[in-house]
DNA sequence: CTAGGGTTAG
């Protein structure tokens, strides 16, 4: 009789808690919980599990953990709910810890557990564990489960093992939006933008229905490619879908237009947003910064500071400082840094922010002060810091400090060929031939060309890619012919090839030939052939633009009266009438 | 009862 009464009571609690869970009613749930404690009966496992689920969904992790720890025995659901609680709050190591405990306790994880725990396996350590979890998985029939499979392939993709991710994807017996999005975004996040685009098109042809997360992924790929025409097409497609308002998607669109060179579109989207996150602001600020629009950066930053609901974060400050630097507003940037340094609850300053200050000081010609600043800052200088100082020394022709910066840089990154080029440029322009010879030898000895330079241009929604001295393009003869024609004509206007940009030991004639083969020039020449009169030429390069190619483009813009927009790894160079928006400092 | 994919910076 008493036992039956208890069961009825528990059934009643169960119904109450189920309602609380579905309505995320934390207060009511807590009340039920308190009532249960007061009755002094031992609640069964399923009731305790419900409580954990409720607390996890309401993000009360400590309450959930309390109930979990008090359980006399645990079922898979309580383990999984608890792990998922840590996972969704971003506490990956706690989630992984709990999973290990679960295995040790002899509990059998199910497909829910695996799908959850694999999302925590990022980073080097996480991947180590994830790899072991994968081998554990093979014993269960879960590997080809869509949820587990997409979580698993995402883990491999984020670890940079994209081929393994692809294999898991292909092996899935059923593919859905999420697994497709995971692999497409995986390619995009690894910078394999063309692969992402190719797969996206194939899956779409096969009839897959994508959602807004997939579009975010594909926009990332299009941003990387700076494929403006493609991007506009995806945008109009997204509009036709009449999706509800998703901030993340809008943020992606802002970034895509800015990386494709169309800031006006970015701003229009930004202005029309009904709600913005800090990422929306950052994307817009970075856009202005990338285009060298210092004034716009500072104006927008002032608007942001007037907002009460959105606080700047470390990325914001990075965008603002580098915006001041790219926009030639050194004093303003230094002032903002000092303000942040003194602000009580300001953003936390990292070494990247200090690198921006080195850049600001260097640009304004205060190379010695920059060196002093480096020696006093609370971080051990890294390659970015020395690289920035070296760049400043090259621009301001300071060989003394340049030597210090260059040698420190070569100590840290002896394999990076680009570093030798900048140092050699400095020595060459200062006439230090002995030092120049030494740098060349060092480079031959130690440098490894990790990322080959390439440039591309989008013409009528097709991307044309060029490597140095590339002769794979079907219209290569025409292109080489055009480059020679350009060179001859701009020489008449004063262009002198910058042989300092060639570090190979070859004769002068050979050097000039190598310079003319640079991928930027090939893409530029092709643009002039293939694009209609008057249309700006938009060239994209995967690395920093070379000094000679920059100069070459300036002369072409002047002699041919053509706007040239060049996006390199760091920023845009908008070149009109022989002048570049970067002010020749980059 | 418990589950997977997403945006800025470097």
Coordinates of C-alpha atoms (C1' of nucleotides) in Angstrom, one line a residue:
Chain A
X1 CA 0.0 0.0 0.0
X2 CA 2.8 2.4 1.0
X3 CA 4.8 1.4 -2.0
X4 CA 2.0 2.0 -4.4
X5 CA 1.4 5.5 -2.9
X6 CA 5.1 6.3 -3.4
X7 CA 4.9 5.2 -7.0
X8 CA 2.0 7.5 -7.6
X9 CA 3.9 10.3 -5.9
X10 CA 6.9 9.8 -8.1
X11 CA 4.7 9.6 -11.2
X12 CA 3.4 13.0 -10.2
X13 CA 6.9 14.5 -9.8
X14 CA 7.8 13.0 -13.1
X15 CA 5.0 14.8 -14.9
X16 CA 5.8 18.1 -13.2
X17 CA 9.5 17.9 -14.1
X18 CA 8.7 16.9 -17.7
X19 CA 6.7 20.1 -18.0
X20 CA 9.4 22.1 -16.4
X21 CA 12.0 20.7 -18.9
X22 CA 9.9 21.5 -21.9
X23 CA 9.2 25.0 -20.7
X24 CA 12.7 25.6 -19.3
X25 CA 10.9 26.5 -16.1
X26 CA 13.9 26.6 -13.7
X27 CA 12.1 28.1 -10.7
X28 CA 9.2 25.6 -10.7
X29 CA 11.7 22.7 -11.2
X30 CA 13.7 23.9 -8.2
X31 CA 10.5 24.0 -6.2
X32 CA 9.7 20.4 -7.2
X33 CA 13.3 19.4 -6.3
X34 CA 13.1 21.0 -2.9
X35 CA 9.8 19.2 -2.3
X36 CA 11.3 15.9 -3.2
X37 CA 14.1 16.4 -0.7
X38 CA 11.7 17.4 2.0
X39 CA 9.7 14.1 1.7
X40 CA 12.9 12.1 2.6
X41 CA 12.1 9.4 0.1
X42 CA 14.9 8.2 -2.1
X43 CA 13.9 9.3 -5.6
X44 CA 14.4 6.7 -8.4
X45 CA 17.1 7.1 -11.1
X46 CA 14.7 8.4 -13.7
X47 CA 13.6 11.3 -11.5
X48 CA 17.1 12.3 -10.8
X49 CA 17.9 12.1 -14.5
X50 CA 15.1 14.5 -15.2
X51 CA 16.5 16.9 -12.7
X52 CA 19.9 16.8 -14.4
X53 CA 18.3 17.4 -17.8
X54 CA 16.4 20.3 -16.4
X55 CA 19.4 21.9 -14.8
X56 CA 21.6 21.3 -17.9
X57 CA 19.0 22.9 -20.1
X58 CA 18.8 25.9 -17.8
X59 CA 22.6 26.1 -17.8
X60 CA 22.8 25.5 -14.0
X61 CA 25.8 23.2 -14.2
X62 CA 26.6 23.1 -10.5
X63 CA 23.1 22.0 -9.6
X64 CA 23.1 19.4 -12.3
X65 CA 26.5 18.1 -11.0
X66 CA 25.2 18.0 -7.4
X67 CA 22.3 15.8 -8.4
X68 CA 24.6 13.7 -10.5
X69 CA 27.1 13.2 -7.7
X70 CA 24.4 12.1 -5.3
X71 CA 23.1 9.4 -7.5
X72 CA 23.5 5.9 -6.1
X73 CA 23.7 4.5 -9.6
X74 CA 23.8 6.2 -13.0
X75 CA 22.2 5.4 -16.4
X76 CA 23.6 6.4 -19.8
X77 CA 21.2 9.3 -20.1
X78 CA 22.4 10.9 -16.9
X79 CA 26.0 10.5 -18.0
X80 CA 25.3 11.9 -21.4
X81 CA 23.2 14.8 -20.2
X82 CA 25.9 15.8 -17.8
X83 CA 28.6 15.5 -20.5
X84 CA 26.5 17.6 -22.8
X85 CA 26.0 20.2 -20.1
X86 CA 29.8 20.8 -19.9
X87 CA 30.1 20.6 -23.7
X88 CA 27.5 23.2 -24.4
X89 CA 29.0 25.6 -21.9
X90 CA 32.4 25.2 -23.5
X91 CA 34.0 23.3 -20.7
X92 CA 35.5 20.6 -22.9
X93 CA 38.1 19.2 -20.5
X94 CA 35.4 18.6 -17.8
X95 CA 33.2 16.9 -20.4
X96 CA 36.1 14.7 -21.6
X97 CA 37.0 13.9 -18.0
X98 CA 33.5 12.8 -17.2
X99 CA 33.5 10.6 -20.3
X100 CA 36.7 8.9 -19.2
X101 CA 35.1 8.3 -15.8
X102 CA 32.1 6.9 -17.5
X103 CA 34.1 4.4 -19.4
X104 CA 36.1 3.4 -16.3
X105 CA 32.9 2.9 -14.4
X106 CA 31.9 0.3 -16.9
X107 CA 28.9 2.2 -18.3
X108 CA 28.2 1.7 -22.0
X109 CA 28.1 4.9 -24.0
X110 CA 25.4 5.1 -26.7
X111 CA 25.2 7.2 -30.0
X112 CA 24.1 10.2 -28.0
X113 CA 27.1 10.1 -25.8
X114 CA 29.5 9.7 -28.8
X115 CA 27.9 12.5 -30.8
X116 CA 28.3 14.8 -27.8
X117 CA 31.7 13.9 -26.6
X118 CA 33.4 14.1 -30.0
X119 CA 32.5 17.8 -30.2
X120 CA 34.8 18.4 -27.3
X121 CA 37.8 16.9 -29.1
X122 CA 39.4 20.0 -30.5
X123 CA 43.0 21.1 -30.1
X124 CA 46.0 18.8 -30.1
X125 CA 45.1 17.2 -26.7
X126 CA 41.4 16.8 -27.6
X127 CA 42.3 15.2 -30.9
X128 CA 44.5 12.6 -29.1
X129 CA 41.5 11.6 -27.0
X130 CA 39.1 11.8 -29.9
X131 CA 41.3 9.5 -31.9
X132 CA 41.1 6.9 -29.1
X133 CA 37.3 7.5 -28.9
X134 CA 37.1 6.8 -32.6
X135 CA 38.8 3.4 -32.1
X136 CA 36.3 2.7 -29.3
X137 CA 33.5 3.6 -31.7
X138 CA 34.4 0.9 -34.2
X139 CA 33.3 -1.7 -31.7
X140 CA 29.9 -0.2 -31.7
X141 CA 27.8 0.1 -34.8
X142 CA 27.8 3.9 -34.4
X143 CA 30.4 4.9 -36.9
X144 CA 27.9 5.2 -39.7
X145 CA 25.3 6.9 -37.6
X146 CA 24.6 10.3 -39.1
X147 CA 24.9 12.3 -35.8
X148 CA 28.0 10.4 -34.6
X149 CA 29.5 10.5 -38.1
X150 CA 29.1 14.2 -38.6
X151 CA 30.5 14.9 -35.2
X152 CA 33.4 12.6 -36.0
X153 CA 34.2 14.0 -39.4
X154 CA 34.0 17.5 -38.0
X155 CA 36.6 16.5 -35.4
X156 CA 39.0 15.3 -38.1
X157 CA 38.3 18.4 -40.3
X158 CA 39.1 20.7 -37.4
X159 CA 42.3 18.8 -36.7
X160 CA 43.3 19.5 -40.3
X161 CA 42.9 15.9 -41.3
X162 CA 40.5 16.7 -44.0
X163 CA 40.9 13.6 -46.2
X164 CA 40.0 11.4 -43.2
X165 CA 37.0 13.6 -42.7
X166 CA 36.0 13.2 -46.3
X167 CA 36.4 9.4 -46.1
X168 CA 34.0 9.3 -43.1
X169 CA 31.6 11.5 -44.9
X170 CA 31.6 9.4 -48.0
X171 CA 31.1 6.3 -45.9
X172 CA 28.0 7.6 -44.3
X173 CA 25.0 5.6 -45.6
X174 CA 22.7 8.6 -45.2
X175 CA 23.9 12.1 -45.5
X176 CA 21.8 15.0 -44.2
X177 CA 22.2 18.8 -44.1
X178 CA 24.4 18.7 -41.0
X179 CA 26.9 16.2 -42.3
X180 CA 27.1 18.0 -45.6
X181 CA 27.6 21.3 -43.9
X182 CA 30.3 19.9 -41.6
X183 CA 32.4 18.7 -44.5
X184 CA 31.9 21.8 -46.6
X185 CA 32.7 24.1 -43.7
X186 CA 35.7 21.8 -42.9
X187 CA 37.2 22.5 -46.3
X188 CA 36.5 26.2 -46.0
X189 CA 38.0 26.4 -42.5
X190 CA 41.2 24.8 -43.8
X191 CA 41.4 27.3 -46.6
X192 CA 40.5 24.7 -49.3
X193 CA 38.0 27.1 -50.7
X194 CA 37.7 25.6 -54.2
X195 CA 37.2 22.1 -52.7
X196 CA 34.4 23.5 -50.6
X197 CA 32.7 25.2 -53.5
X198 CA 33.1 22.2 -55.7
X199 CA 31.4 19.9 -53.1
X200 CA 28.7 22.4 -52.4
X201 CA 27.8 22.5 -56.1
X202 CA 27.8 18.8 -56.4
X203 CA 25.6 18.2 -53.4
X204 CA 23.2 20.8 -54.5
X205 CA 22.9 19.2 -57.9
X206 CA 22.2 15.9 -56.2
X207 CA 19.2 17.6 -54.6
X208 CA 20.5 18.3 -51.1
X209 CA 18.5 21.1 -49.3
X210 CA 20.8 23.4 -47.5
X211 CA 20.1 25.7 -44.6
X212 CA 21.6 28.9 -43.3
X213 CA 24.5 27.2 -41.6
X214 CA 25.6 25.7 -44.9
X215 CA 25.4 29.2 -46.5
X216 CA 27.6 30.5 -43.8
X217 CA 30.2 27.8 -44.6
X218 CA 30.1 28.5 -48.4
X219 CA 30.3 32.3 -47.8
X220 CA 33.5 31.6 -45.9
X221 CA 34.9 29.8 -48.9
X222 CA 33.8 32.6 -51.3
X223 CA 35.4 35.2 -48.9
X224 CA 38.7 33.4 -49.2
X225 CA 38.5 33.3 -52.9
X226 CA 37.2 36.9 -53.1
X227 CA 34.8 35.6 -55.7
X228 CA 32.4 38.6 -55.7
X229 CA 30.2 37.5 -58.5
X230 CA 29.7 34.1 -56.8
X231 CA 29.1 35.8 -53.5
X232 CA 26.4 38.0 -54.9
X233 CA 24.7 35.0 -56.4
X234 CA 24.7 33.2 -53.1
X235 CA 23.4 36.3 -51.4
X236 CA 20.5 36.6 -53.8
X237 CA 19.8 32.9 -53.4
X238 CA 19.7 33.4 -49.6
X239 CA 17.3 36.3 -50.0
X240 CA 15.0 34.2 -52.2
X241 CA 14.9 31.5 -49.5
X242 CA 13.2 34.1 -47.3
X243 CA 15.0 32.7 -44.3
X244 CA 14.3 34.2 -40.9
X245 CA 16.8 36.7 -39.5
X246 CA 20.0 35.0 -38.5
X247 CA 22.8 37.3 -37.1
X248 CA 25.5 34.7 -38.0
X249 CA 24.4 34.7 -41.6
X250 CA 24.4 38.5 -41.8
X251 CA 27.8 38.6 -40.2
X252 CA 29.1 36.2 -42.9
X253 CA 27.6 38.4 -45.6
X254 CA 29.3 41.5 -44.2
X255 CA 32.6 39.7 -44.1
X256 CA 32.2 38.2 -47.6
X257 CA 31.5 41.6 -49.2
X258 CA 34.3 43.2 -47.4
X259 CA 36.8 40.5 -48.4
X260 CA 35.5 40.7 -52.0
X261 CA 36.2 44.4 -52.0
X262 CA 32.7 45.8 -51.8
X263 CA 32.4 47.7 -48.5
X264 CA 29.3 49.6 -49.5
X265 CA 27.3 46.3 -49.6
X266 CA 28.8 45.3 -46.2
X267 CA 27.7 48.5 -44.7
X268 CA 24.2 48.3 -46.1
X269 CA 23.8 44.9 -44.5
X270 CA 25.2 46.1 -41.2
X271 CA 22.9 49.1 -41.2
X272 CA 19.8 47.0 -41.9
X273 CA 20.4 44.5 -39.1
X274 CA 17.8 44.5 -36.4
X275 CA 20.2 43.2 -33.9
X276 CA 24.0 43.1 -34.0
X277 CA 26.5 41.1 -32.0
X278 CA 30.1 42.2 -31.4
X279 CA 31.1 40.0 -34.3
X280 CA 28.9 42.2 -36.6
X281 CA 30.8 45.2 -35.4
X282 CA 34.1 43.5 -35.7
X283 CA 33.5 42.3 -39.2
X284 CA 32.6 45.8 -40.3
X285 CA 35.6 47.4 -38.5
X286 CA 38.0 44.8 -39.9
X287 CA 36.5 45.5 -43.3
X288 CA 37.4 49.2 -43.1
X289 CA 40.8 48.4 -41.7
X290 CA 41.6 46.0 -44.5
X291 CA 40.7 48.8 -47.0
X292 CA 42.8 51.3 -45.2
X293 CA 39.9 53.5 -44.2
X294 CA 41.2 54.7 -40.8
X295 CA 38.6 57.5 -40.4
X296 CA 35.7 55.1 -40.9
X297 CA 37.2 52.7 -38.4
X298 CA 37.4 55.4 -35.7
X299 CA 33.9 56.7 -36.5
X300 CA 32.4 53.3 -36.2
X301 CA 34.3 52.5 -33.0
X302 CA 32.9 55.7 -31.5
X303 CA 29.4 54.5 -32.4
X304 CA 30.1 51.1 -30.8
X305 CA 31.3 52.7 -27.6
X306 CA 28.0 54.6 -27.4
X307 CA 26.1 51.3 -27.5
X308 CA 25.3 50.0 -24.0
X309 CA 24.4 46.5 -24.9
X310 CA 27.5 45.5 -26.9
X311 CA 31.0 45.7 -25.4
X312 CA 34.1 45.8 -27.5
X313 CA 36.4 42.7 -27.1
X314 CA 40.0 42.0 -27.9
X315 CA 39.2 41.4 -31.6
X316 CA 37.6 44.9 -31.7
X317 CA 40.6 46.5 -30.4
X318 CA 42.8 44.6 -32.8
X319 CA 40.6 45.8 -35.7
X320 CA 40.7 49.4 -34.5
X321 CA 44.5 49.5 -33.9
X322 CA 45.3 47.8 -37.2
X323 CA 42.7 50.1 -38.8
X324 CA 44.5 53.1 -37.5
X325 CA 47.8 51.7 -38.8
X326 CA 46.5 50.7 -42.2
X327 CA 44.7 54.1 -42.5
X328 CA 47.7 56.2 -41.6
X329 CA 46.3 57.4 -38.3
X330 CA 49.2 56.4 -36.1
X331 CA 48.7 59.0 -33.3
X332 CA 45.0 58.1 -33.0
X333 CA 45.9 54.4 -32.7
X334 CA 48.5 55.0 -30.1
X335 CA 46.1 57.1 -28.1
X336 CA 43.4 54.4 -28.2
X337 CA 46.0 51.9 -27.0
X338 CA 47.0 54.1 -24.0
X339 CA 43.3 54.6 -23.1
X340 CA 42.8 50.8 -23.1
X341 CA 45.9 50.3 -21.0
X342 CA 44.5 52.5 -18.3
X343 CA 40.9 51.4 -18.5
X344 CA 39.8 49.3 -15.5
X345 CA 37.5 46.8 -17.1
X346 CA 38.9 47.2 -20.6
X347 CA 39.7 44.3 -22.9
X348 CA 42.6 42.1 -22.0
X349 CA 45.6 43.0 -24.1
X350 CA 47.5 40.2 -25.8
X351 CA 50.8 40.2 -27.7
X352 CA 48.8 40.9 -31.0
X353 CA 47.8 44.3 -29.6
X354 CA 51.4 45.0 -28.8
X355 CA 52.3 44.0 -32.3
X356 CA 49.9 46.6 -33.6
X357 CA 51.6 49.3 -31.4
X358 CA 55.0 48.3 -32.9
X359 CA 53.4 48.7 -36.3
X360 CA 52.0 52.1 -35.4
X361 CA 55.3 53.4 -34.0
X362 CA 57.2 51.9 -36.9
X363 CA 54.9 53.5 -39.5
X364 CA 55.2 56.9 -38.0
X365 CA 59.0 56.6 -38.3
X366 CA 59.7 56.1 -34.6
X367 CA 61.7 52.9 -35.2
X368 CA 64.0 53.4 -32.2
X369 CA 61.0 54.0 -29.9
X370 CA 59.4 50.8 -31.3
X371 CA 62.5 48.8 -30.4
X372 CA 62.4 50.3 -26.9
X373 CA 58.7 49.4 -26.6
X374 CA 59.5 45.8 -27.6
X375 CA 62.1 45.6 -24.9
X376 CA 59.7 46.8 -22.3
X377 CA 56.5 45.0 -23.1
X378 CA 55.2 42.2 -20.9
X379 CA 55.6 39.5 -23.6
X380 CA 58.5 37.8 -25.2
X381 CA 58.6 39.2 -28.8
X382 CA 57.5 36.8 -31.5
X383 CA 57.9 36.7 -35.2
X384 CA 55.0 39.0 -35.9
X385 CA 56.6 41.7 -33.7
X386 CA 60.0 41.5 -35.3
X387 CA 58.5 41.2 -38.7
X388 CA 56.5 44.4 -38.2
X389 CA 59.6 46.3 -37.0
X390 CA 61.7 45.0 -39.9
X391 CA 59.1 46.2 -42.3
X392 CA 59.2 49.6 -40.8
X393 CA 63.0 49.6 -41.0
X394 CA 62.8 48.8 -44.7
X395 CA 60.4 51.6 -45.3
X396 CA 62.3 54.2 -43.3
X397 CA 65.8 52.9 -44.4
X398 CA 67.0 52.2 -40.9
X399 CA 69.7 49.5 -41.3
X400 CA 70.9 49.6 -37.6
X401 CA 67.6 48.7 -36.1
X402 CA 66.7 46.6 -39.2
X403 CA 69.7 44.4 -38.5
X404 CA 68.5 43.7 -34.9
X405 CA 65.0 43.0 -36.0
X406 CA 66.0 40.9 -39.0
X407 CA 68.4 38.7 -37.0
X408 CA 65.9 38.2 -34.2
X409 CA 63.3 37.3 -36.8
X410 CA 65.6 34.8 -38.6
X411 CA 66.4 33.2 -35.2
X412 CA 62.7 32.5 -34.6
X413 CA 61.6 31.7 -38.2
X414 CA 64.7 30.6 -40.2
X415 CA 62.5 28.6 -42.5
X416 CA 60.3 31.5 -43.6
X417 CA 61.6 32.6 -47.0
X418 CA 59.6 35.9 -46.9
X419 CA 61.6 37.2 -44.0
X420 CA 64.9 37.0 -46.0
X421 CA 63.3 38.9 -48.8
X422 CA 62.4 41.9 -46.6
X423 CA 65.8 42.0 -45.0
X424 CA 67.5 41.6 -48.4
X425 CA 65.4 44.5 -49.7
X426 CA 66.6 46.7 -46.9
X427 CA 70.2 45.9 -47.5
X428 CA 69.9 46.2 -51.2
X429 CA 68.3 49.7 -51.0
X430 CA 70.9 50.8 -48.5
X431 CA 73.7 49.5 -50.7
X432 CA 75.0 47.0 -48.1
X433 CA 76.2 44.5 -50.6
X434 CA 78.2 42.3 -48.2
X435 CA 75.2 41.9 -45.9
X436 CA 73.0 41.3 -48.8
X437 CA 75.2 38.5 -50.0
X438 CA 75.1 36.9 -46.5
X439 CA 71.3 37.0 -46.4
X440 CA 71.1 35.3 -49.8
X441 CA 73.4 32.5 -48.6
X442 CA 71.5 32.1 -45.4
X443 CA 68.3 31.9 -47.3
X444 CA 69.6 29.3 -49.7
X445 CA 70.8 27.3 -46.7
X446 CA 67.7 27.4 -44.5
X447 CA 64.6 28.7 -46.1
X448 CA 61.8 26.4 -47.2
X449 CA 59.1 27.7 -49.4
X450 CA 56.1 26.5 -47.5
X451 CA 53.3 28.3 -49.3
X452 CA 53.9 28.9 -53.0
X453 CA 52.7 32.3 -54.1
X454 CA 49.7 32.5 -56.4
X455 CA 47.3 35.1 -57.7
X456 CA 43.9 34.8 -59.2
X457 CA 41.2 36.9 -60.8
X458 CA 37.5 36.3 -61.2
X459 CA 36.2 36.9 -64.7
X460 CA 32.5 36.1 -65.4
X461 CA 32.3 33.8 -62.4
X462 CA 35.3 31.8 -63.3
X463 CA 38.5 31.9 -61.3
X464 CA 41.7 32.1 -63.2
X465 CA 44.7 31.1 -61.0
X466 CA 48.4 31.8 -61.8
X467 CA 51.6 30.7 -60.2
X468 CA 55.0 32.3 -60.9
X469 CA 55.9 31.9 -64.6
X470 CA 52.8 29.8 -65.0
X471 CA 52.2 28.4 -68.4
X472 CA 49.2 26.3 -67.7
X473 CA 46.6 28.9 -68.8
X474 CA 45.1 28.2 -72.2
X475 CA 45.8 31.9 -73.2
X476 CA 49.3 31.9 -71.8
X477 CA 50.9 33.3 -75.1
X478 CA 48.6 36.2 -75.1
X479 CA 49.2 36.8 -71.4
X480 CA 53.0 36.8 -71.6
X481 CA 52.8 39.0 -74.7
X482 CA 50.6 41.4 -72.7
X483 CA 53.0 41.5 -69.7
X484 CA 55.9 42.4 -72.0
X485 CA 53.8 45.1 -73.6
X486 CA 52.8 46.5 -70.2
X487 CA 56.4 46.5 -69.1
X488 CA 57.7 48.3 -72.2
X489 CA 55.0 50.9 -72.0
X490 CA 55.3 51.8 -68.3
X491 CA 59.1 51.9 -68.6
X492 CA 58.5 54.9 -70.8
X493 CA 56.7 56.5 -67.8
X494 CA 59.6 55.8 -65.4
X495 CA 59.1 52.2 -64.2
X496 CA 62.3 50.6 -63.2
X497 CA 62.3 46.9 -62.3
X498 CA 63.3 46.3 -58.7
X499 CA 65.9 43.6 -58.9
X500 CA 66.2 43.6 -55.1
X501 CA 63.0 41.5 -55.2
X502 CA 64.9 38.6 -56.8
X503 CA 67.1 36.7 -54.5
X504 CA 68.4 34.1 -56.9
X505 CA 71.9 34.4 -58.1
X506 CA 71.3 35.0 -61.8
X507 CA 72.2 37.7 -64.2
X508 CA 70.2 40.9 -64.6
X509 CA 68.4 39.8 -67.7
X510 CA 67.3 36.6 -66.1
X511 CA 66.2 38.6 -63.0
X512 CA 63.9 40.8 -65.0
X513 CA 62.4 37.8 -66.7
X514 CA 61.7 36.3 -63.3
X515 CA 60.1 39.5 -62.1
X516 CA 57.8 39.6 -65.1
X517 CA 56.7 36.0 -64.4
X518 CA 55.3 37.0 -60.9
X519 CA 51.8 35.7 -60.5
X520 CA 50.4 39.1 -59.7
X521 CA 51.5 40.4 -63.0
X522 CA 50.1 37.5 -64.9
X523 CA 46.7 37.9 -63.3
X524 CA 46.8 41.6 -63.9
X525 CA 47.7 41.2 -67.6
X526 CA 44.9 38.6 -68.0
X527 CA 42.4 41.0 -66.4
X528 CA 43.4 43.7 -68.9
X529 CA 42.9 41.3 -71.8
X530 CA 39.6 39.6 -70.6
X531 CA 37.7 42.4 -68.7
X532 CA 35.8 45.1 -70.6
X533 CA 37.3 48.6 -70.9
X534 CA 37.0 50.7 -67.8
X535 CA 36.1 47.9 -65.4
X536 CA 38.4 47.9 -62.4
X537 CA 40.8 44.9 -62.3
X538 CA 40.5 42.9 -59.1
X539 CA 43.5 40.7 -58.4
X540 CA 43.9 38.5 -55.3
X541 CA 47.2 37.2 -54.0
X542 CA 47.6 34.5 -51.3
X543 CA 50.7 36.1 -49.8
X544 CA 52.0 39.7 -49.2
X545 CA 52.3 41.5 -52.5
X546 CA 55.8 42.0 -53.8
X547 CA 57.4 45.5 -53.9
X548 CA 58.0 45.3 -57.6
X549 CA 54.6 44.1 -58.5
X550 CA 53.1 46.9 -56.4
X551 CA 55.1 49.4 -58.3
X552 CA 54.2 47.8 -61.6
X553 CA 50.5 48.0 -60.8
X554 CA 50.8 51.6 -59.9
X555 CA 52.4 52.5 -63.3
X556 CA 49.8 50.4 -65.1
X557 CA 47.0 52.2 -63.4
X558 CA 48.5 55.5 -64.4
X559 CA 49.5 54.8 -68.0
X560 CA 46.4 52.7 -68.8
X561 CA 44.0 54.9 -66.8
X562 CA 42.6 51.8 -65.1
X563 CA 41.7 51.2 -61.5
X564 CA 43.5 48.2 -60.0
X565 CA 42.4 46.6 -56.8
X566 CA 44.8 44.1 -55.3
X567 CA 43.9 42.0 -52.2
X568 CA 46.9 40.4 -50.6
X569 CA 47.1 38.4 -47.4
X570 CA 46.7 41.3 -45.1
X571 CA 44.8 44.1 -46.9
X572 CA 43.5 45.8 -50.0
X573 CA 45.6 47.9 -52.3
X574 CA 43.3 50.2 -54.3
X575 CA 45.4 51.7 -57.0
X576 CA 44.1 54.7 -59.0
X577 CA 46.2 57.0 -61.2
X578 CA 49.5 55.7 -59.9
X579 CA 48.6 56.1 -56.2
X580 CA 47.8 53.3 -53.8
X581 CA 45.5 53.5 -50.8
X582 CA 48.2 51.8 -48.7
X583 CA 50.5 54.8 -49.1
X584 CA 53.2 52.3 -50.1
X585 CA 53.5 51.0 -46.6
X586 CA 52.5 47.4 -45.9
Chain B
dC1 C1' 14.7 11.8 -20.8
dT2 C1' 20.5 12.3 -23.6
dA3 C1' 23.0 14.0 -29.8
dG4 C1' 26.0 16.4 -34.8
dG5 C1' 27.3 21.5 -38.7
dG6 C1' 28.0 28.2 -38.1
dT7 C1' 30.3 34.3 -38.2
dT8 C1' 35.1 38.5 -36.6
dA9 C1' 40.9 38.4 -35.2
dG10 C1' 46.0 35.6 -35.6

